[in-house]
Amino acid sequence: MKKIIPHWTLLVPALAFCVLVIALIFGANLWLVLLCSVSLAGAVFVSVHHAEVIALRIGEPFGTLVLALAVTAIEASLILSMMIAGGPDMATLARDSLYSAVMIICTGVVGLCLLLGGLRHIEQTFRVEGAGAGLAALIVMATIALVLPTFTASSDYYIKQLIFVAIASAALWAIFVFVQTISHRDYFLPVINVSDQKAHVPPPTAMQAWTSFGLLMLSLVTVVGLAKVLSPSIERAVVAANAPKAVIGVVIATLILLPETWAAIKAARADRLQTSMNLAIGSALACIGLTVPVVIVAAIIFDLPLTLGLQSKETVLLAVTFLVSAVTLGTGRTYLMQGAVHLVLFAAFLFLAFVP
């Protein structure tokens, strides 16, 4: 039990959640902001550990799927709650959040994994059959949800078009999950190296796996709650720096994606790039496949203003990102050059967020 679930992984989620409750009750002053930041980092590390415990129990690619689904579901709930509370001012929140998440994953997360993995292992491999299918689905889903609305007759989608986007996104994501977990599961299984110590770790018991699942949920809820508590401080910092408000969405998306980012980087450094690709591409797909239908249904039911179409600058950068991803991930073999290319795109994304 101690080797699978150390005591500190049981204590940190409870403490972080207590800090969140205190911040919600008394408000976030300077000291609470610092404490919330430390608690956020701790919750991120713990969530990754418990996701790995679950993965040891149920195997890949189910382990990465659990983390991606959990983070995305909570992210969708956060976006929806802010849209309902914010009214017309939040009409572009879903669009900006989805765009930021896709760009952070496809350029930042993938770039760091390829660069750090390449520096440590020179060259790495993964199954291009799985990554290629996931990338193709992501391109289609992002285009339908974020690009086509800009070129329709109205600035926003009509209800019939919104329903089509919701159904198409959910259906394509569901088909991908079926392929990933049932029909072609071997396309997403990592190659186990002899030197990989995790291959020799005995699987946890059912009780340990369920304990980790509960602590994973608690940690992820705490991560999102702390991100929301810290958002006013982030907004004030952005205003003080005279930066565009879109930067707030970038920071919030980065905080929410921290668990998946850390898990993907750890896997790449351990020469398990397949797990990194499963996390990255699977997270981006789940982000659109789950969030878009939920937001669209809520927008129709509650008559919420919703703007999905990207501006021309963001559309071009998204297209370049997908083109580069198709080239760099098309062979199944990577080294640090591909990582550098993706990180330059990530730097361009951040630069244009600060200097539009």
mmCIF file of C-alpha atoms in Angstrom:
data_model
loop_
_atom_site.group_PDB
_atom_site.id
_atom_site.type_symbol
_atom_site.label_atom_id
_atom_site.label_comp_id
_atom_site.label_asym_id
_atom_site.label_seq_id
_atom_site.Cartn_x
_atom_site.Cartn_y
_atom_site.Cartn_z
ATOM 1 C CA MET A 1 0.000 0.000 0.000
ATOM 2 C CA LYS A 2 2.795 2.408 0.895
ATOM 3 C CA LYS A 3 4.610 1.810 -2.363
ATOM 4 C CA ILE A 4 1.499 2.279 -4.512
ATOM 5 C CA ILE A 5 -0.179 5.097 -2.566
ATOM 6 C CA PRO A 6 2.264 6.942 -0.247
ATOM 7 C CA HIS A 7 0.816 8.776 2.729
ATOM 8 C CA TRP A 8 1.591 12.204 1.284
ATOM 9 C CA THR A 9 -0.651 11.466 -1.719
ATOM 10 C CA LEU A 10 -3.520 10.941 0.706
ATOM 11 C CA LEU A 11 -2.800 14.090 2.722
ATOM 12 C CA VAL A 12 -2.145 16.638 -0.033
ATOM 13 C CA PRO A 13 -5.604 16.471 -1.717
ATOM 14 C CA ALA A 14 -7.355 16.962 1.631
ATOM 15 C CA LEU A 15 -5.136 19.911 2.574
ATOM 16 C CA ALA A 16 -5.500 21.522 -0.860
ATOM 17 C CA PHE A 17 -9.271 21.151 -0.677
ATOM 18 C CA CYS A 18 -9.285 22.764 2.791
ATOM 19 C CA VAL A 19 -7.301 25.701 1.404
ATOM 20 C CA LEU A 20 -9.866 26.029 -1.386
ATOM 21 C CA VAL A 21 -12.746 26.088 1.117
ATOM 22 C CA ILE A 22 -10.992 28.712 3.248
ATOM 23 C CA ALA A 23 -10.322 30.886 0.188
ATOM 24 C CA LEU A 24 -13.964 30.624 -0.905
ATOM 25 C CA ILE A 25 -15.212 31.600 2.565
ATOM 26 C CA PHE A 26 -12.810 34.380 3.502
ATOM 27 C CA GLY A 27 -11.691 35.604 0.092
ATOM 28 C CA ALA A 28 -8.226 35.447 -1.392
ATOM 29 C CA ASN A 29 -5.829 37.951 0.181
ATOM 30 C CA LEU A 30 -2.124 38.042 -0.615
ATOM 31 C CA TRP A 31 -1.179 35.203 1.724
ATOM 32 C CA LEU A 32 -4.101 33.049 0.639
ATOM 33 C CA VAL A 33 -3.188 33.631 -2.992
ATOM 34 C CA LEU A 34 0.311 32.319 -2.294
ATOM 35 C CA LEU A 35 -1.109 29.383 -0.333
ATOM 36 C CA CYS A 36 -3.565 28.645 -3.138
ATOM 37 C CA SER A 37 -0.716 28.632 -5.655
ATOM 38 C CA VAL A 38 1.271 26.124 -3.582
ATOM 39 C CA SER A 39 -1.858 24.002 -3.067
ATOM 40 C CA LEU A 40 -2.556 24.077 -6.793
ATOM 41 C CA ALA A 41 0.910 22.743 -7.577
ATOM 42 C CA GLY A 42 0.512 20.018 -4.955
ATOM 43 C CA ALA A 43 -2.893 18.975 -6.290
ATOM 44 C CA VAL A 44 -1.453 18.742 -9.809
ATOM 45 C CA PHE A 45 1.376 16.429 -8.733
ATOM 46 C CA VAL A 46 -0.972 14.246 -6.702
ATOM 47 C CA SER A 47 -3.541 13.954 -9.504
ATOM 48 C CA VAL A 48 -0.842 12.684 -11.867
ATOM 49 C CA HIS A 49 0.279 10.085 -9.309
ATOM 50 C CA HIS A 50 -3.240 8.748 -8.784
ATOM 51 C CA ALA A 51 -3.872 8.672 -12.535
ATOM 52 C CA GLU A 52 -0.760 6.499 -12.866
ATOM 53 C CA VAL A 53 -2.050 4.157 -10.145
ATOM 54 C CA ILE A 54 -5.324 3.759 -12.031
ATOM 55 C CA ALA A 55 -3.395 3.140 -15.247
ATOM 56 C CA LEU A 56 -1.430 0.357 -13.558
ATOM 57 C CA ARG A 57 -4.703 -1.291 -12.586
ATOM 58 C CA ILE A 58 -6.721 -0.983 -15.795
ATOM 59 C CA GLY A 59 -3.874 -0.717 -18.325
ATOM 60 C CA GLU A 60 -3.348 1.559 -21.294
ATOM 61 C CA PRO A 61 -4.914 3.386 -23.015
ATOM 62 C CA PHE A 62 -7.651 3.390 -20.350
ATOM 63 C CA GLY A 63 -5.370 5.056 -17.806
ATOM 64 C CA THR A 64 -4.695 8.119 -19.944
ATOM 65 C CA LEU A 65 -8.363 8.203 -20.954
ATOM 66 C CA VAL A 66 -9.448 8.471 -17.317
ATOM 67 C CA LEU A 67 -7.261 11.527 -16.702
ATOM 68 C CA ALA A 68 -8.300 13.206 -19.972
ATOM 69 C CA LEU A 69 -12.016 12.624 -19.337
ATOM 70 C CA ALA A 70 -11.848 13.810 -15.738
ATOM 71 C CA VAL A 71 -10.022 17.046 -16.551
ATOM 72 C CA THR A 72 -12.229 17.784 -19.570
ATOM 73 C CA ALA A 73 -15.489 17.159 -17.735
ATOM 74 C CA ILE A 74 -14.496 19.530 -14.934
ATOM 75 C CA GLU A 75 -13.239 22.100 -17.462
ATOM 76 C CA ALA A 76 -16.590 21.970 -19.292
ATOM 77 C CA SER A 77 -18.434 22.510 -16.006
ATOM 78 C CA LEU A 78 -16.224 25.500 -15.173
ATOM 79 C CA ILE A 79 -16.760 27.112 -18.592
ATOM 80 C CA LEU A 80 -20.505 26.552 -18.392
ATOM 81 C CA SER A 81 -20.810 28.036 -14.907
ATOM 82 C CA MET A 82 -18.840 31.124 -15.945
ATOM 83 C CA MET A 83 -20.980 31.544 -19.082
ATOM 84 C CA ILE A 84 -24.204 31.397 -17.084
ATOM 85 C CA ALA A 85 -22.897 33.843 -14.472
ATOM 86 C CA GLY A 86 -21.226 36.233 -16.924
ATOM 87 C CA GLY A 87 -23.999 36.753 -19.475
ATOM 88 C CA PRO A 88 -23.212 38.472 -22.808
ATOM 89 C CA ASP A 89 -19.655 39.305 -21.733
ATOM 90 C CA MET A 90 -18.884 35.564 -21.755
ATOM 91 C CA ALA A 91 -20.133 34.877 -25.294
ATOM 92 C CA THR A 92 -16.613 34.109 -26.547
ATOM 93 C CA LEU A 93 -15.406 32.276 -23.430
ATOM 94 C CA ALA A 94 -16.002 28.768 -24.816
ATOM 95 C CA ARG A 95 -14.321 29.638 -28.118
ATOM 96 C CA ASP A 96 -11.291 31.225 -26.476
ATOM 97 C CA SER A 97 -10.944 28.400 -23.958
ATOM 98 C CA LEU A 98 -11.169 25.675 -26.609
ATOM 99 C CA TYR A 99 -8.733 27.438 -28.920
ATOM 100 C CA SER A 100 -6.264 28.011 -26.072
ATOM 101 C CA ALA A 101 -6.536 24.398 -24.935
ATOM 102 C CA VAL A 102 -5.951 23.001 -28.437
ATOM 103 C CA MET A 103 -2.984 25.308 -29.043
ATOM 104 C CA ILE A 104 -1.438 24.623 -25.628
ATOM 105 C CA ILE A 105 -1.741 20.861 -26.151
ATOM 106 C CA CYS A 106 -0.674 20.674 -29.808
ATOM 107 C CA THR A 107 2.233 23.101 -29.518
ATOM 108 C CA GLY A 108 3.254 23.426 -25.859
ATOM 109 C CA VAL A 109 2.591 19.954 -24.448
ATOM 110 C CA VAL A 110 3.629 18.039 -27.569
ATOM 111 C CA GLY A 111 6.644 20.318 -28.041
ATOM 112 C CA LEU A 112 7.907 19.815 -24.497
ATOM 113 C CA CYS A 113 7.423 16.047 -24.721
ATOM 114 C CA LEU A 114 9.326 15.776 -28.006
ATOM 115 C CA LEU A 115 12.103 18.149 -26.928
ATOM 116 C CA LEU A 116 12.724 16.723 -23.453
ATOM 117 C CA GLY A 117 12.296 13.153 -24.660
ATOM 118 C CA GLY A 118 14.671 13.793 -27.547
ATOM 119 C CA LEU A 119 17.290 15.361 -25.312
ATOM 120 C CA ARG A 120 17.232 12.359 -23.006
ATOM 121 C CA HIS A 121 16.736 9.471 -25.454
ATOM 122 C CA ILE A 122 17.967 11.002 -28.768
ATOM 123 C CA GLU A 123 15.120 9.414 -30.748
ATOM 124 C CA GLN A 124 11.725 8.059 -29.714
ATOM 125 C CA THR A 125 8.948 6.129 -31.410
ATOM 126 C CA PHE A 126 5.195 5.774 -31.144
ATOM 127 C CA ARG A 127 2.386 4.127 -33.107
ATOM 128 C CA VAL A 128 1.557 6.479 -35.953
ATOM 129 C CA GLU A 129 -1.688 4.582 -36.664
ATOM 130 C CA GLY A 130 -3.239 5.792 -33.423
ATOM 131 C CA ALA A 131 -1.749 9.279 -33.380
ATOM 132 C CA GLY A 132 -2.650 9.838 -37.045
ATOM 133 C CA ALA A 133 -6.273 8.858 -36.530
ATOM 134 C CA GLY A 134 -6.537 11.094 -33.493
ATOM 135 C CA LEU A 135 -4.932 14.057 -35.247
ATOM 136 C CA ALA A 136 -7.244 13.677 -38.266
ATOM 137 C CA ALA A 137 -10.290 13.644 -35.985
ATOM 138 C CA LEU A 138 -8.978 16.692 -34.108
ATOM 139 C CA ILE A 139 -8.507 18.661 -37.330
ATOM 140 C CA VAL A 140 -12.069 17.941 -38.440
ATOM 141 C CA MET A 141 -13.613 18.689 -35.055
ATOM 142 C CA ALA A 142 -11.678 21.932 -34.568
ATOM 143 C CA THR A 143 -12.542 23.087 -38.086
ATOM 144 C CA ILE A 144 -16.256 22.420 -37.653
ATOM 145 C CA ALA A 145 -16.451 23.987 -34.203
ATOM 146 C CA LEU A 146 -14.003 26.905 -34.430
ATOM 147 C CA VAL A 147 -13.356 27.781 -38.083
ATOM 148 C CA LEU A 148 -16.543 27.244 -40.102
ATOM 149 C CA PRO A 149 -18.682 29.594 -37.929
ATOM 150 C CA THR A 150 -16.560 32.488 -39.217
ATOM 151 C CA PHE A 151 -17.587 31.746 -42.804
ATOM 152 C CA THR A 152 -21.305 31.150 -42.362
ATOM 153 C CA ALA A 153 -24.001 33.633 -43.358
ATOM 154 C CA SER A 154 -24.285 34.954 -39.810
ATOM 155 C CA SER A 155 -21.553 35.821 -37.355
ATOM 156 C CA ASP A 156 -22.827 33.066 -35.083
ATOM 157 C CA TYR A 157 -24.165 29.640 -35.880
ATOM 158 C CA TYR A 158 -27.922 29.141 -36.229
ATOM 159 C CA ILE A 159 -29.567 26.626 -33.903
ATOM 160 C CA LYS A 160 -29.652 23.910 -36.569
ATOM 161 C CA GLN A 161 -25.961 24.443 -37.277
ATOM 162 C CA LEU A 162 -25.161 24.389 -33.561
ATOM 163 C CA ILE A 163 -26.985 21.090 -33.186
ATOM 164 C CA PHE A 164 -25.037 19.656 -36.125
ATOM 165 C CA VAL A 165 -21.734 20.735 -34.557
ATOM 166 C CA ALA A 166 -22.704 19.191 -31.204
ATOM 167 C CA ILE A 167 -23.745 15.871 -32.761
ATOM 168 C CA ALA A 168 -20.742 15.684 -35.111
ATOM 169 C CA SER A 169 -18.254 16.483 -32.331
ATOM 170 C CA ALA A 170 -19.731 14.011 -29.863
ATOM 171 C CA ALA A 171 -20.073 11.256 -32.488
ATOM 172 C CA LEU A 172 -16.523 11.611 -33.781
ATOM 173 C CA TRP A 173 -15.115 11.618 -30.257
ATOM 174 C CA ALA A 174 -17.170 8.538 -29.310
ATOM 175 C CA ILE A 175 -15.953 6.681 -32.403
ATOM 176 C CA PHE A 176 -12.356 7.564 -31.566
ATOM 177 C CA VAL A 177 -12.776 6.250 -27.999
ATOM 178 C CA PHE A 178 -14.269 3.023 -29.401
ATOM 179 C CA VAL A 179 -11.299 2.624 -31.734
ATOM 180 C CA GLN A 180 -8.829 3.504 -28.979
ATOM 181 C CA THR A 181 -10.206 1.149 -26.354
ATOM 182 C CA ILE A 182 -11.853 -1.729 -28.271
ATOM 183 C CA SER A 183 -11.495 -2.217 -32.018
ATOM 184 C CA HIS A 184 -7.849 -1.102 -32.497
ATOM 185 C CA ARG A 185 -6.553 -0.844 -28.955
ATOM 186 C CA ASP A 186 -3.122 -2.146 -29.979
ATOM 187 C CA TYR A 187 -2.560 1.045 -31.998
ATOM 188 C CA PHE A 188 -2.428 2.989 -28.703
ATOM 189 C CA LEU A 189 -0.454 0.571 -26.528
ATOM 190 C CA PRO A 190 3.057 1.721 -25.541
ATOM 191 C CA VAL A 191 6.059 -0.438 -26.239
ATOM 192 C CA ILE A 192 7.330 -1.700 -22.883
ATOM 193 C CA ASN A 193 11.073 -1.295 -22.529
ATOM 194 C CA VAL A 194 13.046 -3.797 -20.463
ATOM 195 C CA SER A 195 14.515 -0.922 -18.488
ATOM 196 C CA ASP A 196 11.087 0.514 -17.705
ATOM 197 C CA GLN A 197 10.684 0.008 -13.998
ATOM 198 C CA LYS A 198 6.951 0.496 -14.172
ATOM 199 C CA ALA A 199 6.681 -2.748 -16.107
ATOM 200 C CA HIS A 200 7.884 -4.573 -12.951
ATOM 201 C CA VAL A 201 5.579 -2.784 -10.497
ATOM 202 C CA PRO A 202 2.791 -5.124 -9.313
ATOM 203 C CA PRO A 203 -0.675 -3.828 -10.175
ATOM 204 C CA PRO A 204 -2.595 -2.196 -7.325
ATOM 205 C CA THR A 205 -5.559 -3.893 -5.734
ATOM 206 C CA ALA A 206 -9.123 -2.909 -6.579
ATOM 207 C CA MET A 207 -9.395 -1.019 -3.279
ATOM 208 C CA GLN A 208 -6.217 0.944 -4.031
ATOM 209 C CA ALA A 209 -7.436 1.758 -7.527
ATOM 210 C CA TRP A 210 -10.797 3.030 -6.257
ATOM 211 C CA THR A 211 -9.047 5.042 -3.561
ATOM 212 C CA SER A 212 -6.851 6.645 -6.207
ATOM 213 C CA PHE A 213 -9.899 7.323 -8.381
ATOM 214 C CA GLY A 214 -11.640 9.166 -5.548
ATOM 215 C CA LEU A 215 -8.511 11.148 -4.710
ATOM 216 C CA LEU A 216 -8.012 11.928 -8.413
ATOM 217 C CA MET A 217 -11.520 13.406 -8.607
ATOM 218 C CA LEU A 218 -10.926 15.411 -5.427
ATOM 219 C CA SER A 219 -7.581 16.688 -6.727
ATOM 220 C CA LEU A 220 -8.986 17.728 -10.101
ATOM 221 C CA VAL A 221 -11.973 19.494 -8.558
ATOM 222 C CA THR A 222 -9.527 21.305 -6.285
ATOM 223 C CA VAL A 223 -7.314 22.275 -9.240
ATOM 224 C CA VAL A 224 -10.256 23.840 -11.090
ATOM 225 C CA GLY A 225 -11.576 25.503 -7.923
ATOM 226 C CA LEU A 226 -8.191 26.989 -7.091
ATOM 227 C CA ALA A 227 -7.811 28.169 -10.693
ATOM 228 C CA LYS A 228 -11.145 29.957 -10.381
ATOM 229 C CA VAL A 229 -10.130 31.467 -7.020
ATOM 230 C CA LEU A 230 -6.850 32.694 -8.511
ATOM 231 C CA SER A 231 -8.503 34.071 -11.664
ATOM 232 C CA PRO A 232 -9.335 37.530 -10.147
ATOM 233 C CA SER A 233 -5.698 37.927 -9.098
ATOM 234 C CA ILE A 234 -4.614 36.825 -12.556
ATOM 235 C CA GLU A 235 -7.045 39.301 -14.116
ATOM 236 C CA ARG A 236 -5.690 42.139 -11.989
ATOM 237 C CA ALA A 237 -2.151 41.195 -12.974
ATOM 238 C CA VAL A 238 -3.140 41.154 -16.647
ATOM 239 C CA VAL A 239 -4.778 44.577 -16.363
ATOM 240 C CA ALA A 240 -1.766 45.940 -14.502
ATOM 241 C CA ALA A 241 0.485 44.644 -17.278
ATOM 242 C CA ASN A 242 -1.813 46.267 -19.873
ATOM 243 C CA ALA A 243 -2.237 42.908 -21.630
ATOM 244 C CA PRO A 244 -5.355 41.821 -23.577
ATOM 245 C CA LYS A 245 -8.127 40.030 -21.670
ATOM 246 C CA ALA A 246 -7.594 36.954 -23.849
ATOM 247 C CA VAL A 247 -4.474 36.303 -21.772
ATOM 248 C CA ILE A 248 -6.729 35.395 -18.840
ATOM 249 C CA GLY A 249 -8.197 32.512 -20.810
ATOM 250 C CA VAL A 250 -4.716 31.330 -21.745
ATOM 251 C CA VAL A 251 -3.587 31.327 -18.102
ATOM 252 C CA ILE A 252 -6.729 29.552 -16.884
ATOM 253 C CA ALA A 253 -6.446 26.927 -19.629
ATOM 254 C CA THR A 254 -2.796 26.380 -18.708
ATOM 255 C CA LEU A 255 -3.650 25.853 -15.047
ATOM 256 C CA ILE A 256 -6.407 23.370 -15.854
ATOM 257 C CA LEU A 257 -4.157 21.419 -18.239
ATOM 258 C CA LEU A 258 -1.270 21.181 -15.761
ATOM 259 C CA PRO A 259 -2.083 17.607 -14.606
ATOM 260 C CA GLU A 260 -2.124 16.239 -18.149
ATOM 261 C CA THR A 261 0.951 18.262 -19.114
ATOM 262 C CA TRP A 262 3.009 16.962 -16.204
ATOM 263 C CA ALA A 263 1.869 13.375 -16.819
ATOM 264 C CA ALA A 264 2.763 13.606 -20.521
ATOM 265 C CA ILE A 265 6.222 15.066 -19.822
ATOM 266 C CA LYS A 266 6.965 12.364 -17.230
ATOM 267 C CA ALA A 267 6.001 9.672 -19.726
ATOM 268 C CA ALA A 268 8.186 11.192 -22.476
ATOM 269 C CA ARG A 269 11.218 11.399 -20.178
ATOM 270 C CA ALA A 270 10.630 7.746 -19.213
ATOM 271 C CA ASP A 271 10.762 6.825 -22.921
ATOM 272 C CA ARG A 272 7.024 6.148 -23.081
ATOM 273 C CA LEU A 273 6.187 8.621 -25.826
ATOM 274 C CA GLN A 274 3.116 6.610 -26.824
ATOM 275 C CA THR A 275 1.556 7.441 -23.474
ATOM 276 C CA SER A 276 2.411 11.120 -24.022
ATOM 277 C CA MET A 277 0.721 11.098 -27.438
ATOM 278 C CA ASN A 278 -2.326 9.331 -26.014
ATOM 279 C CA LEU A 279 -2.617 12.007 -23.343
ATOM 280 C CA ALA A 280 -2.026 14.979 -25.627
ATOM 281 C CA ILE A 281 -4.203 14.037 -28.595
ATOM 282 C CA GLY A 282 -6.822 12.358 -26.429
ATOM 283 C CA SER A 283 -7.111 15.443 -24.222
ATOM 284 C CA ALA A 284 -7.539 17.776 -27.198
ATOM 285 C CA LEU A 285 -10.205 15.503 -28.684
ATOM 286 C CA ALA A 286 -12.063 15.205 -25.388
ATOM 287 C CA CYS A 287 -11.837 18.978 -24.933
ATOM 288 C CA ILE A 288 -13.872 19.541 -28.110
ATOM 289 C CA GLY A 289 -15.894 16.326 -28.132
ATOM 290 C CA LEU A 290 -17.243 16.866 -24.604
ATOM 291 C CA THR A 291 -17.138 20.623 -24.068
ATOM 292 C CA VAL A 292 -18.717 21.708 -27.363
ATOM 293 C CA PRO A 293 -21.899 19.591 -27.039
ATOM 294 C CA VAL A 294 -22.352 20.593 -23.385
ATOM 295 C CA VAL A 295 -21.911 24.297 -24.122
ATOM 296 C CA ILE A 296 -24.173 24.204 -27.191
ATOM 297 C CA VAL A 297 -26.987 22.385 -25.376
ATOM 298 C CA ALA A 298 -26.745 24.850 -22.477
ATOM 299 C CA ALA A 299 -26.685 27.819 -24.858
ATOM 300 C CA ILE A 300 -29.872 26.589 -26.551
ATOM 301 C CA ILE A 301 -31.716 25.708 -23.325
ATOM 302 C CA PHE A 302 -30.756 28.826 -21.346
ATOM 303 C CA ASP A 303 -30.637 31.147 -24.383
ATOM 304 C CA LEU A 304 -27.001 32.037 -23.728
ATOM 305 C CA PRO A 305 -25.029 34.150 -26.223
ATOM 306 C CA LEU A 306 -22.428 31.995 -27.942
ATOM 307 C CA THR A 307 -19.725 32.966 -30.419
ATOM 308 C CA LEU A 308 -17.648 30.128 -31.828
ATOM 309 C CA GLY A 309 -15.847 31.461 -34.901
ATOM 310 C CA LEU A 310 -12.178 32.414 -34.589
ATOM 311 C CA GLN A 311 -10.676 35.579 -36.020
ATOM 312 C CA SER A 312 -8.423 35.338 -39.085
ATOM 313 C CA LYS A 313 -5.178 35.489 -37.086
ATOM 314 C CA GLU A 314 -6.155 32.602 -34.816
ATOM 315 C CA THR A 315 -7.473 30.611 -37.789
ATOM 316 C CA VAL A 316 -4.154 30.899 -39.620
ATOM 317 C CA LEU A 317 -2.144 29.897 -36.553
ATOM 318 C CA LEU A 318 -4.432 26.931 -35.925
ATOM 319 C CA ALA A 319 -4.057 25.795 -39.541
ATOM 320 C CA VAL A 320 -0.260 26.064 -39.373
ATOM 321 C CA THR A 321 -0.272 24.086 -36.114
ATOM 322 C CA PHE A 322 -2.242 21.243 -37.684
ATOM 323 C CA LEU A 323 -0.033 21.260 -40.786
ATOM 324 C CA VAL A 324 3.147 21.079 -38.725
ATOM 325 C CA SER A 325 1.641 18.393 -36.468
ATOM 326 C CA ALA A 326 0.787 16.251 -39.501
ATOM 327 C CA VAL A 327 4.387 16.549 -40.720
ATOM 328 C CA THR A 328 6.214 16.044 -37.422
ATOM 329 C CA LEU A 329 3.986 13.217 -36.175
ATOM 330 C CA GLY A 330 3.541 11.514 -39.536
ATOM 331 C CA THR A 331 6.481 9.112 -39.312
ATOM 332 C CA GLY A 332 6.146 7.768 -35.787
ATOM 333 C CA ARG A 333 9.771 8.710 -35.003
ATOM 334 C CA THR A 334 10.685 11.931 -33.251
ATOM 335 C CA TYR A 335 13.731 13.801 -32.020
ATOM 336 C CA LEU A 336 14.363 17.204 -30.487
ATOM 337 C CA MET A 337 14.001 19.177 -33.760
ATOM 338 C CA GLN A 338 10.277 18.440 -33.935
ATOM 339 C CA GLY A 339 9.910 19.569 -30.344
ATOM 340 C CA ALA A 340 11.693 22.832 -31.091
ATOM 341 C CA VAL A 341 9.366 23.524 -34.036
ATOM 342 C CA HIS A 342 6.261 22.979 -31.902
ATOM 343 C CA LEU A 343 7.611 25.161 -29.116
ATOM 344 C CA VAL A 344 8.289 28.005 -31.550
ATOM 345 C CA LEU A 345 4.641 27.789 -32.583
ATOM 346 C CA PHE A 346 3.706 27.819 -28.902
ATOM 347 C CA ALA A 347 5.818 30.942 -28.410
ATOM 348 C CA ALA A 348 4.045 32.568 -31.376
ATOM 349 C CA PHE A 349 0.677 31.681 -29.828
ATOM 350 C CA LEU A 350 1.679 33.279 -26.516
ATOM 351 C CA PHE A 351 3.188 36.332 -28.203
ATOM 352 C CA LEU A 352 0.062 36.980 -30.251
ATOM 353 C CA ALA A 353 -2.070 36.564 -27.130
ATOM 354 C CA PHE A 354 -0.100 39.341 -25.413
ATOM 355 C CA VAL A 355 0.469 41.441 -28.543
ATOM 356 C CA PRO A 356 -2.585 40.864 -30.777
#
